[in-house]
Tab-separated table of C-alpha atoms in Angstrom:
chain	number	residue	atom	x	y	z
A	395	MET	CA	98.626	85.995	91.104
A	396	SER	CA	97.469	83.136	88.915
A	397	ARG	CA	98.388	82.922	85.262
A	398	THR	CA	96.320	81.149	82.654
A	399	ARG	CA	98.499	78.736	80.670
A	400	SER	CA	98.191	78.929	76.917
A	401	LEU	CA	98.406	75.904	74.619
A	402	SER	CA	101.894	76.993	73.529
A	403	ASP	CA	102.973	76.988	77.209
A	404	ILE	CA	101.793	73.396	77.516
A	405	ASP	CA	103.616	72.475	74.294
A	406	ILE	CA	106.821	73.875	75.770
A	407	GLN	CA	106.224	71.979	79.010
A	408	MET	CA	105.696	68.729	77.123
A	409	ASP	CA	108.803	69.316	75.012
A	410	LYS	CA	111.052	70.103	77.966
A	411	VAL	CA	113.592	67.480	79.009
A	412	ILE	CA	112.783	66.737	82.664
A	413	ARG	CA	115.666	64.396	83.457
A	414	GLU	CA	118.096	61.977	81.891
A	415	VAL	CA	117.514	58.310	82.580
A	416	THR	CA	119.799	55.371	81.894
A	417	PHE	CA	118.159	52.449	80.127
A	418	ARG	CA	120.052	49.306	81.143
A	419	ILE	CA	119.050	46.749	78.527
A	420	LEU	CA	119.922	43.074	78.645
A	421	ARG	CA	121.241	42.466	75.148
A	422	TYR	CA	121.191	39.005	73.615
A	423	ASN	CA	122.290	38.388	70.056
A	424	GLY	CA	120.428	35.097	69.574
A	425	THR	CA	123.527	32.989	69.008
A	426	GLY	CA	123.613	31.313	72.405
A	427	GLU	CA	126.303	33.583	73.855
A	428	PRO	CA	125.550	34.842	77.381
A	429	PRO	CA	123.471	38.045	77.392
A	430	THR	CA	125.176	41.264	78.464
A	431	GLU	CA	123.854	44.541	79.866
A	432	ARG	CA	124.292	47.741	77.950
A	433	ASP	CA	123.491	51.299	79.094
A	434	TYR	CA	121.849	54.048	77.029
A	435	THR	CA	121.136	57.570	78.215
A	436	VAL	CA	117.692	58.811	77.286
A	437	PRO	CA	116.477	62.436	77.689
A	438	VAL	CA	113.029	62.073	79.212
A	439	LYS	CA	110.165	64.436	78.524
A	440	ARG	CA	106.802	64.496	80.256
A	441	GLY	CA	104.523	61.722	79.020
A	442	MET	CA	107.312	59.513	77.663
A	443	THR	CA	106.744	55.812	78.074
A	444	VAL	CA	109.425	53.129	78.274
A	445	LEU	CA	108.499	52.232	74.700
A	446	ASP	CA	109.118	55.859	73.660
A	447	GLY	CA	112.511	55.601	75.345
A	448	LEU	CA	113.300	52.420	73.438
A	449	LEU	CA	112.245	54.050	70.178
A	450	TYR	CA	114.525	56.991	71.007
A	451	ILE	CA	117.416	54.556	71.493
A	452	LYS	CA	116.563	52.743	68.270
A	453	GLU	CA	116.384	55.984	66.263
A	454	ASN	CA	119.266	57.913	67.817
A	455	LEU	CA	121.683	55.683	69.715
A	456	ASP	CA	121.667	52.058	68.591
A	457	GLY	CA	119.565	50.732	65.736
A	458	SER	CA	120.372	47.144	66.608
A	459	VAL	CA	118.286	47.078	69.808
A	460	SER	CA	115.391	44.675	69.209
A	461	PHE	CA	111.968	44.850	70.798
A	462	ARG	CA	108.452	44.056	69.705
A	463	TYR	CA	105.698	46.662	69.549
A	464	SER	CA	102.722	47.657	67.463
A	465	CYS	CA	99.839	49.772	68.786
A	466	ARG	CA	101.700	51.895	71.407
A	467	MET	CA	98.498	52.111	73.475
A	468	GLY	CA	98.148	48.898	75.527
A	469	VAL	CA	95.895	47.088	73.098
A	470	CYS	CA	98.052	44.758	71.009
A	471	GLY	CA	100.033	43.239	73.893
A	472	SER	CA	103.301	43.107	71.935
A	473	CYS	CA	105.684	45.108	74.129
A	474	GLY	CA	105.652	42.995	77.304
A	475	MET	CA	109.007	42.960	79.105
A	476	ILE	CA	110.510	43.002	82.589
A	477	ILE	CA	110.818	46.651	83.623
A	478	ASN	CA	112.750	47.184	86.833
A	479	GLY	CA	112.131	43.554	87.763
A	480	LYS	CA	108.379	43.562	87.142
A	481	PRO	CA	106.553	42.272	84.063
A	482	ALA	CA	104.796	45.189	82.352
A	483	LEU	CA	103.902	46.646	78.967
A	484	ALA	CA	106.540	49.156	77.832
A	485	CYS	CA	103.862	51.328	76.208
A	486	GLN	CA	101.862	51.609	79.447
A	487	THR	CA	104.785	52.410	81.734
A	488	GLN	CA	105.561	56.099	82.173
A	489	ILE	CA	109.279	56.670	82.682
A	490	LEU	CA	108.734	59.509	85.169
A	491	ASP	CA	106.354	57.340	87.211
A	492	LEU	CA	109.199	54.869	87.769
A	493	ASP	CA	111.169	57.728	89.376
A	494	ARG	CA	114.550	56.052	88.880
A	495	ASP	CA	117.795	57.183	87.300
A	496	VAL	CA	118.370	53.681	85.959
A	497	ILE	CA	115.668	51.567	84.327
A	498	THR	CA	116.535	47.919	83.802
A	499	LEU	CA	114.914	46.141	80.889
A	500	ARG	CA	115.075	42.446	80.137
A	501	PRO	CA	112.918	40.035	78.170
A	502	MET	CA	109.965	38.322	79.830
A	503	ASP	CA	110.793	35.398	82.092
A	504	ASN	CA	109.571	31.859	81.387
A	505	TYR	CA	109.930	32.200	77.606
A	506	PRO	CA	112.841	31.327	75.340
A	507	ASN	CA	114.535	34.479	74.106
A	508	ILE	CA	114.927	35.255	70.409
A	509	LYS	CA	116.881	38.496	70.616
A	510	ASP	CA	117.291	41.337	73.144
A	511	LEU	CA	113.765	42.078	74.414
A	512	VAL	CA	111.956	39.757	72.007
A	513	PRO	CA	110.691	36.546	73.627
A	514	ASP	CA	109.403	33.519	71.746
A	515	LEU	CA	105.683	33.391	72.611
A	516	THR	CA	104.953	30.076	70.856
A	517	ASN	CA	104.345	28.397	74.213
A	518	LEU	CA	101.721	30.983	75.172
A	519	PHE	CA	99.735	30.522	71.975
A	520	GLU	CA	100.014	26.720	72.037
A	521	LYS	CA	98.582	26.647	75.552
A	522	HIS	CA	95.873	29.084	74.521
A	523	ARG	CA	95.002	26.892	71.526
A	524	ARG	CA	94.773	23.807	73.773
A	525	ILE	CA	91.723	25.135	75.623
A	526	LYS	CA	89.835	25.661	72.325
A	527	PRO	CA	89.236	29.394	72.697
A	528	TYR	CA	86.059	29.603	70.637
A	529	ILE	CA	82.388	28.829	71.067
A	530	ILE	CA	81.538	25.214	70.304
A	531	ARG	CA	77.934	24.196	69.706
A	532	PRO	CA	76.157	21.363	67.958
A	533	ASP	CA	74.252	23.775	65.674
A	534	ARG	CA	77.261	24.273	63.440
A	535	GLN	CA	75.174	25.520	60.536
A	536	GLU	CA	73.861	28.405	62.649
A	537	LEU	CA	77.381	29.267	63.815
A	538	ASP	CA	78.725	29.386	60.279
A	539	HIS	CA	75.715	31.165	58.811
A	540	PRO	CA	73.985	32.981	61.673
A	541	THR	CA	70.332	33.877	61.233
A	542	ARG	CA	69.571	35.160	64.757
A	543	GLU	CA	71.348	35.946	68.037
A	544	TYR	CA	71.806	33.661	71.028
A	545	ALA	CA	69.945	34.888	74.091
A	546	GLN	CA	72.290	36.264	76.763
A	547	SER	CA	71.293	38.620	79.559
A	548	PRO	CA	73.567	41.471	80.706
A	549	GLU	CA	74.196	39.520	83.942
A	550	GLU	CA	75.262	36.433	81.985
A	551	LEU	CA	77.617	38.584	79.930
A	552	GLU	CA	79.002	40.314	83.019
A	553	ALA	CA	79.926	36.919	84.535
A	554	PHE	CA	82.735	36.388	82.004
A	555	LEU	CA	83.237	39.832	80.467
A	556	GLN	CA	86.491	40.652	82.277
A	557	PHE	CA	88.204	37.569	80.804
A	558	THR	CA	87.451	38.771	77.272
A	559	TYR	CA	89.752	41.767	77.859
A	560	CYS	CA	92.835	39.506	77.698
A	561	ILE	CA	95.218	40.793	75.009
A	562	LYS	CA	97.508	37.729	75.045
A	563	CYS	CA	100.560	39.765	76.040
A	564	GLY	CA	101.923	36.840	78.069
A	565	LEU	CA	102.879	38.888	81.137
A	566	CYS	CA	100.880	36.568	83.405
A	567	LEU	CA	102.879	33.518	82.325
A	568	SER	CA	106.064	35.506	82.840
A	569	ALA	CA	105.045	36.307	86.438
A	570	CYS	CA	103.700	32.831	87.282
A	571	PRO	CA	105.928	30.986	89.796
A	572	THR	CA	104.500	27.611	88.743
A	573	VAL	CA	105.347	28.135	85.065
A	574	ALA	CA	108.880	28.972	86.228
A	575	THR	CA	109.321	25.491	87.724
A	576	ASP	CA	106.946	23.528	85.475
A	577	PRO	CA	107.079	24.780	81.880
A	578	GLN	CA	104.328	22.313	80.948
A	579	PHE	CA	101.859	23.933	83.367
A	580	ILE	CA	98.909	25.211	81.346
A	581	GLY	CA	99.327	28.681	82.856
A	582	PRO	CA	97.070	31.558	83.907
A	583	GLN	CA	96.328	32.978	80.465
A	584	ALA	CA	94.793	29.754	79.165
A	585	LEU	CA	92.972	29.131	82.449
A	586	GLY	CA	91.430	32.593	82.387
A	587	GLN	CA	90.245	31.976	78.844
A	588	LEU	CA	88.978	28.514	79.733
A	589	ALA	CA	86.919	30.072	82.534
A	590	ARG	CA	85.586	32.558	80.000
A	591	TYR	CA	84.207	29.783	77.737
A	592	MET	CA	83.028	27.622	80.647
A	593	ILE	CA	80.922	30.526	81.945
A	594	ASP	CA	79.697	31.776	78.553
A	595	ASN	CA	76.203	30.308	78.225
A	596	ARG	CA	76.435	30.244	74.430
A	597	ASP	CA	79.119	27.547	74.616
A	598	ALA	CA	77.875	23.953	74.732
A	599	ASN	CA	81.183	22.169	75.222
A	600	PHE	CA	81.328	22.260	79.031
A	601	ASP	CA	81.879	18.523	79.581
A	602	GLU	CA	84.878	18.354	77.256
A	603	ARG	CA	86.300	21.600	78.628
A	604	CYS	CA	86.273	20.056	82.119
A	605	ASP	CA	88.694	17.394	80.862
A	606	LEU	CA	91.009	19.741	78.937
A	607	VAL	CA	93.060	20.821	81.955
A	608	ASP	CA	92.292	18.002	84.391
A	609	ASP	CA	95.749	16.436	84.239
A	610	VAL	CA	99.079	16.455	86.037
A	611	HIS	CA	100.163	19.785	84.497
A	612	GLY	CA	96.672	21.229	84.420
A	613	VAL	CA	94.744	23.591	86.624
A	614	TRP	CA	95.562	21.727	89.880
A	615	ARG	CA	99.150	22.945	89.806
A	616	CYS	CA	97.968	26.546	90.324
A	617	HIS	CA	99.061	27.639	93.810
A	618	PHE	CA	96.938	30.763	93.721
A	619	ALA	CA	99.988	33.000	94.119
A	620	GLY	CA	98.056	35.721	92.295
A	621	ALA	CA	101.117	37.156	90.512
A	622	CYS	CA	99.283	36.825	87.176
A	623	THR	CA	96.489	39.097	88.343
A	624	GLU	CA	98.966	41.527	89.837
A	625	VAL	CA	100.770	42.123	86.533
A	626	CYS	CA	97.849	41.979	84.088
A	627	PRO	CA	97.827	45.307	82.226
A	628	LYS	CA	94.128	45.006	81.355
A	629	GLY	CA	92.822	44.338	84.853
A	630	VAL	CA	91.873	40.739	84.091
A	631	ASP	CA	91.968	38.339	87.051
A	632	PRO	CA	93.410	35.069	85.665
A	633	ALA	CA	93.943	33.761	89.214
A	634	LEU	CA	90.188	33.996	89.734
A	635	GLY	CA	89.702	32.243	86.392
A	636	ALA	CA	91.876	29.325	87.545
A	637	GLN	CA	89.908	28.972	90.793
A	638	LEU	CA	86.622	29.078	88.864
A	639	VAL	CA	87.884	26.333	86.550
A	640	LYS	CA	88.767	24.190	89.598
A	641	HIS	CA	85.311	24.881	91.011
A	642	TYR	CA	83.506	23.877	87.810
A	643	ILE	CA	85.594	20.734	87.275
A	644	LEU	CA	84.983	19.525	90.835
A	645	LYS	CA	81.261	20.246	90.596
A	646	HIS	CA	81.114	18.461	87.256
A	647	HIS	CA	83.063	15.341	88.263
A	648	TRP	CA	81.818	14.943	91.838
A	649	PHE	CA	78.329	16.394	91.755
A	650	GLY	CA	77.362	15.931	88.102
A	651	MET	CA	77.079	19.645	87.344
A	652	LYS	CA	75.666	20.397	83.909
A	653	LYS	CA	75.728	23.727	82.168
A	654	LYS	CA	72.575	25.475	81.037
A	655	VAL	CA	73.195	26.439	77.431
A	656	THR	CA	71.299	29.277	75.863
A	657	GLN	CA	69.301	29.007	72.655
A	658	LEU	CA	68.571	31.310	69.775
A	659	ILE	CA	66.254	34.195	70.539
A	660	PRO	CA	62.731	33.639	69.197
A	661	GLU	CA	61.953	34.909	65.734
A	662	THR	CA	61.356	38.662	65.851
A	663	VAL	CA	57.675	39.457	65.656
A	664	SER	CA	57.040	42.144	63.059
A	665	GLY	CA	55.050	45.122	64.370
A	666	THR	CA	51.523	45.959	63.284
A	667	ARG	CA	50.082	49.438	63.309
A	668	ARG	CA	47.067	49.914	65.524
A	669	GLU	CA	43.998	51.711	64.232
A	670	GLY	CA	43.112	55.229	65.326
A	671	ILE	CA	46.607	56.531	66.171
A	672	PRO	CA	46.863	60.175	64.947
A	673	GLU	CA	49.640	61.169	62.550
A	674	PRO	CA	52.420	63.418	63.963
A	675	PRO	CA	52.266	67.123	63.077
A	676	PRO	CA	54.389	68.300	60.121
A	677	ARG	CA	58.025	69.328	60.847
A	678	THR	CA	58.564	72.974	61.703
A	679	VAL	CA	62.357	72.908	61.227
A	680	GLU	CA	64.285	71.229	58.422
A	681	SER	CA	66.824	68.700	59.532
A	682	THR	CA	70.419	69.750	58.865
A	683	THR	CA	71.805	66.215	58.700
B	703	MET	CA	92.294	8.629	87.651
B	704	LYS	CA	91.620	12.205	86.743
B	705	GLU	CA	93.738	14.671	88.655
B	706	SER	CA	90.598	16.354	90.008
B	707	ARG	CA	89.604	13.243	91.939
B	708	GLY	CA	92.935	13.065	93.791
B	709	TRP	CA	92.951	16.807	94.396
B	710	PHE	CA	89.440	16.755	95.850
B	711	LEU	CA	90.365	13.923	98.230
B	712	PHE	CA	93.519	15.866	99.119
B	713	MET	CA	91.368	18.852	100.109
B	714	ILE	CA	88.868	16.721	102.038
B	715	ALA	CA	91.744	14.986	103.858
B	716	GLY	CA	93.142	18.424	104.713
B	717	LEU	CA	89.844	19.561	106.188
B	718	LEU	CA	89.419	16.361	108.210
B	719	LEU	CA	93.017	16.647	109.411
B	720	PHE	CA	92.225	20.092	110.696
B	721	VAL	CA	89.527	18.568	112.917
B	722	LEU	CA	91.337	15.362	113.924
B	723	LEU	CA	94.712	17.002	114.447
B	724	GLY	CA	92.965	19.674	116.496
B	725	ALA	CA	91.430	16.955	118.664
B	726	HIS	CA	94.842	15.290	118.985
B	727	LEU	CA	96.569	18.544	119.987
B	728	ILE	CA	93.888	19.383	122.524
B	729	GLY	CA	94.030	15.851	123.959
B	730	MET	CA	97.820	15.715	124.141
B	731	HIS	CA	98.974	19.252	124.828
B	732	LEU	CA	96.068	21.298	126.141
B	733	SER	CA	94.568	18.667	128.376
B	734	SER	CA	95.484	20.686	131.483
B	735	LEU	CA	92.496	22.807	130.510
B	736	PHE	CA	90.310	19.861	131.357
B	737	GLY	CA	91.925	19.127	134.707
B	738	ILE	CA	94.503	16.578	133.569
B	739	SER	CA	98.119	17.602	133.983
B	740	TYR	CA	100.457	17.699	130.973
B	741	GLU	CA	102.927	15.316	132.608
B	742	LYS	CA	100.172	12.841	133.367
B	743	THR	CA	98.894	12.852	129.772
B	744	LEU	CA	102.309	11.980	128.423
B	745	SER	CA	103.235	9.485	131.122
B	746	PHE	CA	103.953	5.923	129.980
B	747	SER	CA	100.964	4.431	131.753
B	748	HIS	CA	98.581	6.900	130.091
B	749	VAL	CA	100.133	6.366	126.661
B	750	ALA	CA	99.842	2.605	127.145
B	751	GLU	CA	96.271	2.949	128.323
B	752	ARG	CA	95.283	5.003	125.295
B	753	SER	CA	97.094	2.640	122.922
B	754	ALA	CA	95.147	-0.279	124.318
B	755	ASN	CA	91.819	1.472	123.708
B	756	VAL	CA	90.049	0.399	120.468
B	757	ALA	CA	88.406	3.802	119.915
B	758	PHE	CA	91.783	5.559	120.235
B	759	THR	CA	93.365	3.061	117.875
B	760	ILE	CA	90.706	3.628	115.211
B	761	PHE	CA	90.976	7.407	115.700
B	762	TYR	CA	94.745	7.362	115.181
B	763	LEU	CA	94.618	4.982	112.242
B	764	ILE	CA	92.194	7.356	110.487
B	765	LEU	CA	94.443	10.287	111.402
B	766	LEU	CA	97.469	8.405	110.074
B	767	ALA	CA	95.750	7.496	106.807
B	768	LEU	CA	94.566	11.060	106.206
B	769	ALA	CA	97.932	12.590	107.125
B	770	LEU	CA	99.833	10.182	104.897
B	771	PHE	CA	97.503	10.701	101.932
B	772	HIS	CA	97.545	14.475	102.335
B	773	GLY	CA	101.313	14.586	102.806
B	774	SER	CA	102.132	12.137	100.023
B	775	TYR	CA	99.882	13.923	97.546
B	776	GLY	CA	101.496	17.223	98.475
B	777	VAL	CA	105.020	15.829	98.050
B	778	ARG	CA	104.005	14.319	94.700
B	779	ALA	CA	102.594	17.703	93.576
B	780	ILE	CA	105.873	19.413	94.482
B	781	LEU	CA	107.953	16.766	92.719
B	782	LEU	CA	105.793	16.853	89.585
B	783	GLU	CA	106.451	20.556	89.200
B	784	LEU	CA	110.017	19.673	88.297
B	785	PRO	CA	110.618	19.053	84.604
B	786	TRP	CA	110.348	15.240	84.402
B	787	SER	CA	109.515	13.138	81.384
B	788	GLN	CA	106.039	11.580	81.342
B	789	GLY	CA	107.374	8.105	82.172
B	790	ARG	CA	109.252	9.399	85.183
B	791	GLU	CA	106.164	11.222	86.428
B	792	ARG	CA	104.388	7.883	86.683
B	793	ILE	CA	107.370	6.340	88.475
B	794	ILE	CA	107.392	9.236	90.975
B	795	THR	CA	103.691	8.726	91.646
B	796	TRP	CA	104.241	5.036	92.345
B	797	ILE	CA	107.298	5.666	94.545
B	798	VAL	CA	105.470	8.272	96.649
B	799	ALA	CA	102.391	6.029	96.924
B	800	GLY	CA	104.609	3.077	97.867
B	801	ILE	CA	106.390	5.031	100.615
B	802	GLY	CA	103.023	6.243	101.920
B	803	LEU	CA	101.633	2.718	102.031
B	804	LEU	CA	104.797	1.455	103.717
B	805	PHE	CA	104.446	4.035	106.494
B	806	PHE	CA	100.748	3.257	106.816
B	807	GLY	CA	101.506	-0.455	107.125
B	808	TYR	CA	104.101	0.277	109.788
B	809	GLY	CA	101.600	2.472	111.660
B	810	VAL	CA	98.902	-0.194	111.493
B	811	TRP	CA	101.343	-2.817	112.747
B	812	ALA	CA	102.423	-0.605	115.671
B	813	ALA	CA	98.828	0.257	116.608
B	814	LEU	CA	97.672	-3.342	116.471
B	815	ALA	CA	100.720	-4.497	118.380
B	816	ALA	CA	99.964	-1.967	121.129
B	817	LEU	CA	96.328	-3.028	121.126
B	818	GLY	CA	97.360	-6.679	121.465
B	819	GLN	CA	99.503	-5.857	124.514
B	820	LYS	CA	96.484	-4.713	126.478
B	821	GLY	CA	96.994	-7.249	129.193
B	822	VAL	CA	100.668	-6.362	129.590
B	823	PHE	CA	100.232	-2.574	129.792
B	824	VAL	CA	97.072	-2.210	131.818
């Protein structure tokens, strides 16, 4: 016999402790002493994320545990860390999905550590800044004080759209085997964003962009391991971005490829009313809004 | 030179190696398919005969050049992934290029020497 569940039943289900999980956190106090692991027992309810578990520890067990977070919904990209050996966002990782009694947490690889689970992301943002992540055009006046839109078809938008979903969480750099051996390597995040601006037909800086990463530690060091794409929490494919950048640079330097840059849409033509069109009948019902 | 130029040549060399090395492997190790026995292909007289042939010599010098460029560039790429200073990176490039050229010179000398011994071998 089936039983219809009421909302209060669901509330009880959500509030019920399903299991206890040990959070094994690599603690680092920022003074240069070797990091040490510390265990915390967390009662896990349905729907709890690793970030919820960390907040539980912070509020109930140890207020000194440090981690970075903001939106709690996979948008801000602040809570990246290594969860059970894999780079992931704490707010997007369900504890019950991990199905482990012990969850190991450590700060992201390939970044200097500030404290506990807080990495120093300066390197990520410096590399991102290097590729000039903004539209560059000669019509500066129009960019600063836009009067019309630049023409871009849905297909032209679709060509780079996925790269715009990058939230700069830095997980891709943490997973990249090349960044691990060559810290100067430009890295997948910047290459994905470079691909985004190389493809975007509103950007007119293609020639210079081809030179930005054409050096010893540039795009050519990418081995196409694909780890960046594997860990991206937003489904972006930075590995594809890197290969596209290689493709464009080669076509530019060896075959003289030039980019077709879009222009402003023509001035909107104001409509004129034709003669002889009958007026609509009067309303029969009053609008409620 | 921009890194893209070297990388492109590295890829082209790789593709050509695939063809030339394939031809070499078929000629040396799968020749029994074409009615020549394995032992006969690798016998001294056959090796000497091939070495004295101008077409073979040119073929192997091209193969050597491509293999050395491809290999040296690959070794350089691996070495440059280690955290060197910028000055040392340049030194590494020169050392790898120097070793590559040295091997190429040795190969050219050996090939030409074998070619010059035509009358002795055949």
